mmCIF file of C-alpha atoms and ligand atoms in Angstrom:
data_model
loop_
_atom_site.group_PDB
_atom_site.id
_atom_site.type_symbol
_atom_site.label_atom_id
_atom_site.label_comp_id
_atom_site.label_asym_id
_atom_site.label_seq_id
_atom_site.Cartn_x
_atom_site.Cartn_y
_atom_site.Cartn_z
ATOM 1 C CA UNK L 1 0.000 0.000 0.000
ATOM 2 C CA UNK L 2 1.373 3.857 -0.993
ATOM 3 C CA UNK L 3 1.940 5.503 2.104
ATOM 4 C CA UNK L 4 -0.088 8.825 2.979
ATOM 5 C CA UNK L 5 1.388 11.489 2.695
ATOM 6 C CA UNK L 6 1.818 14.617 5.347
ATOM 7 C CA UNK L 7 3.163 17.728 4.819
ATOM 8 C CA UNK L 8 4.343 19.749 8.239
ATOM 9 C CA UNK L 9 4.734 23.311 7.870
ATOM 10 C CA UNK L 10 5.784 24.505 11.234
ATOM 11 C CA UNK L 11 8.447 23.909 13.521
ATOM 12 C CA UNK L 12 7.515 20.570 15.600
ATOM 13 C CA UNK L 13 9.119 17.981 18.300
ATOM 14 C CA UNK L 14 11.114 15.824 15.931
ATOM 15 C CA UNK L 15 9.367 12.748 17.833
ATOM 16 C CA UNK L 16 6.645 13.174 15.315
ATOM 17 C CA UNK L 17 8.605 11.497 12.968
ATOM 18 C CA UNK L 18 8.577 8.100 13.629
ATOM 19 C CA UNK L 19 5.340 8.347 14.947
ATOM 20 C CA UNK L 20 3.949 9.196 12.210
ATOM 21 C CA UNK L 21 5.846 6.403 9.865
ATOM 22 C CA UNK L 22 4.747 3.804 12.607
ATOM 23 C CA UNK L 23 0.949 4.500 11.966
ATOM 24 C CA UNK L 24 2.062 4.018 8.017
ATOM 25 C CA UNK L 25 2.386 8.297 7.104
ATOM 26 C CA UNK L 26 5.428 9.519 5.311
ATOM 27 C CA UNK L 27 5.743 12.881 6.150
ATOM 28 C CA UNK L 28 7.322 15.721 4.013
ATOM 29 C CA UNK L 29 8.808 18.490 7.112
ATOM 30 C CA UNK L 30 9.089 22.226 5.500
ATOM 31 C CA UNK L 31 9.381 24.262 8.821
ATOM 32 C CA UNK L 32 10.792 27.717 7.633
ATOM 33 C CA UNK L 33 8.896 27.537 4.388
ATOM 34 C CA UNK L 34 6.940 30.832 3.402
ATOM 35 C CA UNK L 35 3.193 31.177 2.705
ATOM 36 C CA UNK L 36 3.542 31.773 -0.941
ATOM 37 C CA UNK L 37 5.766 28.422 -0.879
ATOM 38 C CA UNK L 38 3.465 26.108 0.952
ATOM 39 C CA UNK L 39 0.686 27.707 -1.785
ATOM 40 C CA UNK L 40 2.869 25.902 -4.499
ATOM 41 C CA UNK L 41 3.455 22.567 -2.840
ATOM 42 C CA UNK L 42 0.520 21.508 -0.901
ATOM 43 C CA UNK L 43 -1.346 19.520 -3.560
ATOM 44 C CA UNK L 44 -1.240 15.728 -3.479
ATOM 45 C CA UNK L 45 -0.839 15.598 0.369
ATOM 46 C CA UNK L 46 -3.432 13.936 2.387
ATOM 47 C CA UNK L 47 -2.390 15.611 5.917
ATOM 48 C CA UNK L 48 -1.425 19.324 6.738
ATOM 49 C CA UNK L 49 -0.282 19.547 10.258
ATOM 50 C CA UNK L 50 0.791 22.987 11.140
ATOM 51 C CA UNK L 51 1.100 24.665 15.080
ATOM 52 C CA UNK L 52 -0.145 28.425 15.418
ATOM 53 C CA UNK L 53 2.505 30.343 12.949
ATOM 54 C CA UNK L 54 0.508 29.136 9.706
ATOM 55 C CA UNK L 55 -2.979 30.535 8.979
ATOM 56 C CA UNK L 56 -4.800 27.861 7.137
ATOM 57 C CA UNK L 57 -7.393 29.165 5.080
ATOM 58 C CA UNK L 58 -9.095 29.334 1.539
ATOM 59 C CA UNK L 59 -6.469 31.553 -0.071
ATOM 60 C CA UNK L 60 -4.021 28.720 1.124
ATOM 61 C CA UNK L 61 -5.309 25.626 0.256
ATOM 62 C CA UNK L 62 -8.075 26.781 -2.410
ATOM 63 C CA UNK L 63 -9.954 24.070 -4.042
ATOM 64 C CA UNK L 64 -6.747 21.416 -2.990
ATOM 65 C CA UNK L 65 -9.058 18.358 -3.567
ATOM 66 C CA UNK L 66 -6.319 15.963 -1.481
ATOM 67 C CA UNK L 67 -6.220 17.301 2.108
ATOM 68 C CA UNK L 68 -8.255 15.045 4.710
ATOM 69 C CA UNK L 69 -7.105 16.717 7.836
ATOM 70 C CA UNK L 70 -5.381 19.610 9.185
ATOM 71 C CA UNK L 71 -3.699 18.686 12.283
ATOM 72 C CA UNK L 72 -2.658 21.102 14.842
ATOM 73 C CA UNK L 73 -0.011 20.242 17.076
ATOM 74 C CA UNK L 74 -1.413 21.937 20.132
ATOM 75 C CA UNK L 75 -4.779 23.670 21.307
ATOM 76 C CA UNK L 76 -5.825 26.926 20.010
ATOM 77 C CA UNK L 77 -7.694 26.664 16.407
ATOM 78 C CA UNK L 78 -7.788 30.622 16.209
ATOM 79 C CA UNK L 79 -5.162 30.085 13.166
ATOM 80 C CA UNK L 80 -7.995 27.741 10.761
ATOM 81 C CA UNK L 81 -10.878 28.837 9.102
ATOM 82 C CA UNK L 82 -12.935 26.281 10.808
ATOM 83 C CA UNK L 83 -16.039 27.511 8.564
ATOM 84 C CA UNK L 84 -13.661 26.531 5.318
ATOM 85 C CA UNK L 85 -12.560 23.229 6.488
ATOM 86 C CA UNK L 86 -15.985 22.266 7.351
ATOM 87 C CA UNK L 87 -17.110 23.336 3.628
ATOM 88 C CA UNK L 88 -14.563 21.544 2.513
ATOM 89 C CA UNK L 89 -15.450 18.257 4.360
ATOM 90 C CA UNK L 90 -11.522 18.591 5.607
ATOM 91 C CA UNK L 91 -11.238 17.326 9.318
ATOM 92 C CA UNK L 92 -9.665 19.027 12.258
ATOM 93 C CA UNK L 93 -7.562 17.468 15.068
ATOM 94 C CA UNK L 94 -6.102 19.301 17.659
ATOM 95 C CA UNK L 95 -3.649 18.292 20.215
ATOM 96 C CA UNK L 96 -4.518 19.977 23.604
ATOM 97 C CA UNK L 97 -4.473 16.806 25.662
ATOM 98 C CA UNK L 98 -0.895 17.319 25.197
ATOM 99 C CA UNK L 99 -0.431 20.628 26.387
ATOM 100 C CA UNK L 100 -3.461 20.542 29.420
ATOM 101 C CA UNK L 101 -0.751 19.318 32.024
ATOM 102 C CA UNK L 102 1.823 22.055 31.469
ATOM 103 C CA UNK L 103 -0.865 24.916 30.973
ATOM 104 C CA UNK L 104 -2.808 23.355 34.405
ATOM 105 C CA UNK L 105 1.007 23.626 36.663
ATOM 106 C CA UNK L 106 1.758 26.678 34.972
ATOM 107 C CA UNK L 107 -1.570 28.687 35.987
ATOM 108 C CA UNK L 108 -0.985 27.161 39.385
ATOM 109 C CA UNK L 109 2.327 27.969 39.709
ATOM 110 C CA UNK L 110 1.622 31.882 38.136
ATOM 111 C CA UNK L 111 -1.043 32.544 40.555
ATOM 112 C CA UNK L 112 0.859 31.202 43.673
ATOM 113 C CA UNK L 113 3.682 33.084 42.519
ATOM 114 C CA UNK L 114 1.482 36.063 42.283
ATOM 115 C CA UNK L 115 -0.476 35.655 45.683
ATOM 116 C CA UNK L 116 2.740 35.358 47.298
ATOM 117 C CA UNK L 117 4.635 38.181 45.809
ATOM 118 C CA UNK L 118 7.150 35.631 44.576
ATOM 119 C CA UNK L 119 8.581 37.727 42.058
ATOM 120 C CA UNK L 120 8.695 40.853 43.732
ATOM 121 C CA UNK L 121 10.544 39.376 46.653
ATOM 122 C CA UNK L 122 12.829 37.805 44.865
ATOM 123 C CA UNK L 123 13.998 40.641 43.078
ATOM 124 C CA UNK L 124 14.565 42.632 46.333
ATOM 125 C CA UNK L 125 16.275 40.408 47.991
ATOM 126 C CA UNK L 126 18.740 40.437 44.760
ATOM 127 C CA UNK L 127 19.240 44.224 45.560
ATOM 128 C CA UNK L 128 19.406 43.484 49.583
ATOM 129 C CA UNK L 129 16.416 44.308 50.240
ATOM 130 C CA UNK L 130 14.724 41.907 53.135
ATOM 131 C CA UNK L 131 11.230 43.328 53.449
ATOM 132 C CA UNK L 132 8.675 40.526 55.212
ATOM 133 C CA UNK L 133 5.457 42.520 56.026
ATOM 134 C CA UNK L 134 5.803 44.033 52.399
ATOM 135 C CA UNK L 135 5.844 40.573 50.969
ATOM 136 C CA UNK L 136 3.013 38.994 53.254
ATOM 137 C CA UNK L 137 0.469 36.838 50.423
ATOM 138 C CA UNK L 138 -2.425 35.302 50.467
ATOM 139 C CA UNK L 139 -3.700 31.383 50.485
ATOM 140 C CA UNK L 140 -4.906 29.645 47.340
ATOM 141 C CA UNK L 141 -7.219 27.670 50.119
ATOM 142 C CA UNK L 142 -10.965 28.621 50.602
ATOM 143 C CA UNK L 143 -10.610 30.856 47.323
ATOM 144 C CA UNK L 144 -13.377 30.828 44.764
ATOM 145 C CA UNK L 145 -12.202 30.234 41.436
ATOM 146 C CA UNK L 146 -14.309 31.175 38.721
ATOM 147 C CA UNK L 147 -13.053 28.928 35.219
ATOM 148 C CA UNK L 148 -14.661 30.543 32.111
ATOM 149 C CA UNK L 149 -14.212 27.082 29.479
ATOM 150 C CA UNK L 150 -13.999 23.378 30.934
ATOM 151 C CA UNK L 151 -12.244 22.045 28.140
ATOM 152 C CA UNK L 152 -8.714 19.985 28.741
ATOM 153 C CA UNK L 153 -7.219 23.211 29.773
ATOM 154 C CA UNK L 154 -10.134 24.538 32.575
ATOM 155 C CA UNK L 155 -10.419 20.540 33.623
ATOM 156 C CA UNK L 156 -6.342 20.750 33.808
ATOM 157 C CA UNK L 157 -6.099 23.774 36.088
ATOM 158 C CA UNK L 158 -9.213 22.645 38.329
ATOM 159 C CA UNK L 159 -7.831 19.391 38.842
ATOM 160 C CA UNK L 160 -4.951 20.993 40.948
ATOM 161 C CA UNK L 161 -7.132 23.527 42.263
ATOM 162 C CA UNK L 162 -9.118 21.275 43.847
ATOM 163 C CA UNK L 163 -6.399 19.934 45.752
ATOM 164 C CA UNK L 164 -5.226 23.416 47.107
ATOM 165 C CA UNK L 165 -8.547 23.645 49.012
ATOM 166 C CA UNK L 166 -10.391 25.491 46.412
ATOM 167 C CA UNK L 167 -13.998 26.072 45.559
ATOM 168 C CA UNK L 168 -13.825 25.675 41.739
ATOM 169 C CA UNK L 169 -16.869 27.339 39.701
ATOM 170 C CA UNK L 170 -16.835 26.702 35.965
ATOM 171 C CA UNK L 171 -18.999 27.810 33.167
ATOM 172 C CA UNK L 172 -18.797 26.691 29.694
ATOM 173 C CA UNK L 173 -21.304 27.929 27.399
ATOM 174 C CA UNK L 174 -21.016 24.672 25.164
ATOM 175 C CA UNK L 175 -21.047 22.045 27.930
ATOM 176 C CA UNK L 176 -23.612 20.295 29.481
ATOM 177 C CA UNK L 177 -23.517 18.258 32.947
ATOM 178 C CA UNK L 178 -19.719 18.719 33.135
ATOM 179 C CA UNK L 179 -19.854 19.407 37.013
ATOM 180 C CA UNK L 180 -17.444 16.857 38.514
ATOM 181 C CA UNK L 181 -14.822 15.655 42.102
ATOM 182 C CA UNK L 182 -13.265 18.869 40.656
ATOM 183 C CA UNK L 183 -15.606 21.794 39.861
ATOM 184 C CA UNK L 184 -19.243 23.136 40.418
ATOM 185 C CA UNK L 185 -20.858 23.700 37.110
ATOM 186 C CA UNK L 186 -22.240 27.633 37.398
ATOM 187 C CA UNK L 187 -23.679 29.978 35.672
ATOM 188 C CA UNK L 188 -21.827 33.272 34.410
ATOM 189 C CA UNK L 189 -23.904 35.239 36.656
ATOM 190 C CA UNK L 190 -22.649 33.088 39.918
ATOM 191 C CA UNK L 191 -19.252 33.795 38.537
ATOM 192 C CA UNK L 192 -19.871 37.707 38.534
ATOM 193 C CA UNK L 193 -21.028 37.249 42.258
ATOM 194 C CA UNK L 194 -18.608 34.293 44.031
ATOM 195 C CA UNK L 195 -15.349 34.617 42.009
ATOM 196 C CA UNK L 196 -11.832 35.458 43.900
ATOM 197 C CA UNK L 197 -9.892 34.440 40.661
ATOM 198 C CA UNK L 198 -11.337 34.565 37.348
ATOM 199 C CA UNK L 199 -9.111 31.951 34.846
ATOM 200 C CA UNK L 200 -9.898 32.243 30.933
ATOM 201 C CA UNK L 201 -10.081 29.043 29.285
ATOM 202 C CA UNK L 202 -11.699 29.752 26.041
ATOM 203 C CA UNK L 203 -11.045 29.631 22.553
ATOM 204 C CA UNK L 204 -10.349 32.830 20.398
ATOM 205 C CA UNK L 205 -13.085 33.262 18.553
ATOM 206 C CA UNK L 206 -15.826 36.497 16.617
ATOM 207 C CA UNK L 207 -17.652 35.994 20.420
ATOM 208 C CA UNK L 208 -14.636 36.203 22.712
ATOM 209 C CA UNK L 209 -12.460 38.855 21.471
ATOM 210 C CA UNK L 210 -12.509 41.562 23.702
ATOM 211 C CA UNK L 211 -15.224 39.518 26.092
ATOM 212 C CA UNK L 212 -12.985 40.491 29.430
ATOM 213 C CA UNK L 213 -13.779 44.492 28.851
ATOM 214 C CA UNK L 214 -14.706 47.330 31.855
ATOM 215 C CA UNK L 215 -17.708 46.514 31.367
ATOM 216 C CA UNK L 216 -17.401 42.293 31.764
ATOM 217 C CA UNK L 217 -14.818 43.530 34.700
ATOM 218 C CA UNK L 218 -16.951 45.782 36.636
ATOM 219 C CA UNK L 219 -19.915 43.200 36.989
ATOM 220 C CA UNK L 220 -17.761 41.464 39.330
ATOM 221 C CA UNK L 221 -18.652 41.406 43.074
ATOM 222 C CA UNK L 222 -15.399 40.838 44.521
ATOM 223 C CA UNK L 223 -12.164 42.736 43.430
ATOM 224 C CA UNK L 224 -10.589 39.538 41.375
ATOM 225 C CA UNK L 225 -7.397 38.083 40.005
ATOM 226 C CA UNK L 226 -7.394 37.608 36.151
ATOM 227 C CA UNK L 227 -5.412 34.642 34.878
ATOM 228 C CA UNK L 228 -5.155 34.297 31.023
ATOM 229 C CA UNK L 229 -3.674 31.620 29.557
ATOM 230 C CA UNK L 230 -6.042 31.316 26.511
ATOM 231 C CA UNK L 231 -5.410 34.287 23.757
ATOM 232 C CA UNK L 232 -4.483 38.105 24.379
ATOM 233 C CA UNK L 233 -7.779 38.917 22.297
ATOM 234 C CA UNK L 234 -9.821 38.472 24.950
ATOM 235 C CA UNK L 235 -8.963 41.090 26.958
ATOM 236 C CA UNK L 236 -9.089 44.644 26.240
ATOM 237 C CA UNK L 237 -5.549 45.811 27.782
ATOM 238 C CA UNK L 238 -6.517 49.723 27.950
ATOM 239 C CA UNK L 239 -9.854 47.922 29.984
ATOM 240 C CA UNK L 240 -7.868 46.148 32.086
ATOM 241 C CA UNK L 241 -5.411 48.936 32.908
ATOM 242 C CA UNK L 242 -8.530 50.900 34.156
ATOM 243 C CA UNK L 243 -9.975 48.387 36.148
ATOM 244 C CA UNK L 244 -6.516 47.937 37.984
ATOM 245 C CA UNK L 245 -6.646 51.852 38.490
ATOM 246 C CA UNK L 246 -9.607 51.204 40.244
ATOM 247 C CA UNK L 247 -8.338 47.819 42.350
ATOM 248 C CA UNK L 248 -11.596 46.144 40.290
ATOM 249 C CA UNK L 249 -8.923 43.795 39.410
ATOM 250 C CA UNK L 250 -6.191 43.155 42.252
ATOM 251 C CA UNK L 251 -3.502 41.208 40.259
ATOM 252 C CA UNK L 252 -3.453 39.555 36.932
ATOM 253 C CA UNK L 253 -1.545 36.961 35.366
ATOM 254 C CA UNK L 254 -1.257 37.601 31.790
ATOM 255 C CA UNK L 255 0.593 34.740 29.617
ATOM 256 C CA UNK L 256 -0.544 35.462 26.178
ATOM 257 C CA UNK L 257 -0.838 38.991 24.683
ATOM 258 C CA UNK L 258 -3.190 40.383 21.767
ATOM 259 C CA UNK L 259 0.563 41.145 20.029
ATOM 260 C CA UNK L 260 3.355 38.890 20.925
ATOM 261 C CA UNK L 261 5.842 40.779 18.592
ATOM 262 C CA UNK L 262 7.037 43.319 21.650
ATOM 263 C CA UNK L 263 9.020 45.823 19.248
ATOM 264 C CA UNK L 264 5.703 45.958 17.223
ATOM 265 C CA UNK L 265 3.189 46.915 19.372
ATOM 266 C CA UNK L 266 0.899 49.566 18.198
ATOM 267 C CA UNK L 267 1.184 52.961 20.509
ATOM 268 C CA UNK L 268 -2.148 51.692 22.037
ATOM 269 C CA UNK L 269 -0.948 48.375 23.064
ATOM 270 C CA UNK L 270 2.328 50.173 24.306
ATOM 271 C CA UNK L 271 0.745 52.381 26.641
ATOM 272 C CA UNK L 272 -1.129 49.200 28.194
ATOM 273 C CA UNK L 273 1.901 47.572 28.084
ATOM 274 C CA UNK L 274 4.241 50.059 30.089
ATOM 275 C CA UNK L 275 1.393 50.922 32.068
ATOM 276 C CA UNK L 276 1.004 46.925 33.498
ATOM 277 C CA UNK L 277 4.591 46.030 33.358
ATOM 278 C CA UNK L 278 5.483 48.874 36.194
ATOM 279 C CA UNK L 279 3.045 47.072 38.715
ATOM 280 C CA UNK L 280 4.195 44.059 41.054
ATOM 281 C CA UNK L 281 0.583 43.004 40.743
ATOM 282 C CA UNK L 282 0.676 41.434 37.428
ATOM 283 C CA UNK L 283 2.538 38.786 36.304
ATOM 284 C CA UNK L 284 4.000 38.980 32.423
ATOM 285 C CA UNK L 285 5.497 35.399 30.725
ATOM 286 C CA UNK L 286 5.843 35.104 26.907
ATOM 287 C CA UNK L 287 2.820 32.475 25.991
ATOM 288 C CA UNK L 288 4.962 29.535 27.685
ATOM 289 C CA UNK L 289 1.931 27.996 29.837
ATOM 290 C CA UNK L 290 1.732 24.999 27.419
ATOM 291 C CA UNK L 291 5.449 24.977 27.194
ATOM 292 C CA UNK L 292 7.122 22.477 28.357
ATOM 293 C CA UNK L 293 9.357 19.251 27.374
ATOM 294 C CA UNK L 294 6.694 16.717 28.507
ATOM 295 C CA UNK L 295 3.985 19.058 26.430
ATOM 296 C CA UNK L 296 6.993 19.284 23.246
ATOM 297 C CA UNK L 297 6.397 15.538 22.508
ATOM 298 C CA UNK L 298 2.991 14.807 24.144
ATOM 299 C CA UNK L 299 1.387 16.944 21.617
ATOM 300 C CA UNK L 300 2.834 14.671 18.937
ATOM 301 C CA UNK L 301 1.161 11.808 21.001
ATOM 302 C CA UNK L 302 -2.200 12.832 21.357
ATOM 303 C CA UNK L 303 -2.181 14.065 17.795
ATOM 304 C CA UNK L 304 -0.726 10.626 16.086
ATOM 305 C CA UNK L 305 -3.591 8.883 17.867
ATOM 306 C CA UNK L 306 -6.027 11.570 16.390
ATOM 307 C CA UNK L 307 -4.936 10.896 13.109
ATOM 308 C CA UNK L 308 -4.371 6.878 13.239
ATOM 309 C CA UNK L 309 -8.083 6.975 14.448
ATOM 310 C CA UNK L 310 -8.827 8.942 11.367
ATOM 311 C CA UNK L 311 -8.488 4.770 9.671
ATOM 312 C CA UNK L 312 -7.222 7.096 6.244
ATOM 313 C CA UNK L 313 -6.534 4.933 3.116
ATOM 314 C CA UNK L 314 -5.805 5.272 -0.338
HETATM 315 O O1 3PG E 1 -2.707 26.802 21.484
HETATM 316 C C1 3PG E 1 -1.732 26.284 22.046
HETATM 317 O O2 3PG E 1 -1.566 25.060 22.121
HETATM 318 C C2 3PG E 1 -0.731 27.175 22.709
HETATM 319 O O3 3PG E 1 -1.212 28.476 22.801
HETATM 320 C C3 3PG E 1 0.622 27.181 22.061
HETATM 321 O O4 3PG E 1 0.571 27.091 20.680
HETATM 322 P P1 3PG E 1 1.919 27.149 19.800
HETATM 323 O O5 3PG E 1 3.020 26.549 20.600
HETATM 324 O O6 3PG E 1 1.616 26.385 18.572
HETATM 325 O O7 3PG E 1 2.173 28.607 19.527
#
């Protein structure tokens, strides 16, 4: 039997090699290759499996009457044009089993670093500073955590919650009966009223850009804790600047920014920027929640069974 063929166009674990020539895929790897290149070479390939860098859309792939699946080696689909695959009968496999572990330890690990003015401290005592009642924090335990999503990432992060002594409150629009040992299904209004710590675990989509705004902030009861490890998008910065001037939000953790390109940001975006980066309440990484070495090659796992289940012949 011809092998399928798979063409990867972004940068990947190289364990997905002989993964995928164990489930009977030859696969054709073109990491640094340009739009206008993959545009020339994508035909005859049954497989596309790309990570966030490459947009796949119409103007890529056209009419390409080969392609059965697009994989994505992680968890955000913000990067397809889900309504064009789905016209195009082309299926979609993501990988975000592989990632939900380091994203879950990493929001845990953020936040207690946050509550406990980890960062701060640590930088003062590098200038010989030793300031206790400065750097007194606060407990994870008895905390209400309101989880917008329950997908692998929200189930990921409430797992652990749960065993820091949390009451976990999640609400996902597109879930039904998903209340479990590890979170209270809720409603968004009981979010606006019990949440301590408000965690964004939802795709980037028309509906959630710009959700978290002044006016999504202000409907909150308590003065909360934003953690986003899900897209920048979905948080108005400038709103989120103002609701800090206000203590409405206390202390955010902010892993993923609407522009990740730091010497590009537009003069709105810059002002945000400076304006949060000055305060010891927020916490800045560079989009490394899912970023890990276990994550690097479990992605390729959880994706190679995706696509072995897929049963593709010739
Ligand atoms: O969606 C994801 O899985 C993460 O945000 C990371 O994606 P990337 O490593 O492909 O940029």
């Amino acid at each position: 039997m011809t092998p399928l063929k798979c063409l990867i166009v972004d940068p990947m674990h190289e364990s997905i090699f002989p993964m995928l020539t164990e489930i009977g895929w030859e696969a054709v790897s073109v990491p640094s290759i340009t739009r206008d290149e993959i545009k020339t070479i994508h035909h005859g390939y049954e497989g596309l499996i790309v990570r966030s860098k490459t947009t796949i859309d119409r103007d890529l792939l056209g009419d390409n009457p080969t392609i059965k699946f697009i994989g994505r080696a992680g968890a955000g689909l913000d990067n397809l044009d889900l309504d064009y695959l789905k016209e195009k009968g082309i299926y979609v496999l993501h990988a975000s089993e592989g990632n939900r572990d380091a994203v879950g330890e990493y929001a845990i690990g953020a936040l207690l670093s946050l509550m406990r003015n980890i960062p701060k401290a640590n930088r003062e005592v590098r200038t010989m500073i030793w300031e206790r009642e400065g750097n007194r924090g606060e407990e994870l335990m008895d905390k209400t955590v309101g989880l917008i999503g329950y997908g692998n990432m929200g189930q990921a992060f409430a797992k652990r919650l749960s065993g820091f002594g949390c009451n976990v409150l999640a609400y996902d629009k597109y879930k039904t009966a998903y209340a479990n040992a590890y979170c209270k299904a809720a409603s968004m209004e009981d979010l606006f009223v019990e949440t301590d710590i408000l965690s964004l675990h939802i795709p980037l989509t028309a509906e959630t850009k710009k959700l978290v705004d002044r006016n999504f902030l202000d409907r909150f009861k308590k003065r909360i804790i934003l953690v986003n490890t899900a897209r920048g998008e979905i948080v108005s910065l400038p709103d989120l600047v103002q609701a800090m001037a206000t203590s409405q939000v206390r202390g955010a953790v902010l892993d993923v920014l609407e522009n990740e390109k730091l010497n590009t940001l537009t003069p709105i975006q810059k002002e945000s920027f400076d304006t949060l980066i000055k305060k010891d309440n927020v916490i800045f990484t560079p989009h490394i929640a899912g970023w890990t070495y276990e994550s690097h090659v479990k992605i390729n796992v959880a994706l190679i069974q995706k696509i072995k289940a897929l049963e593709l012949v010739h």
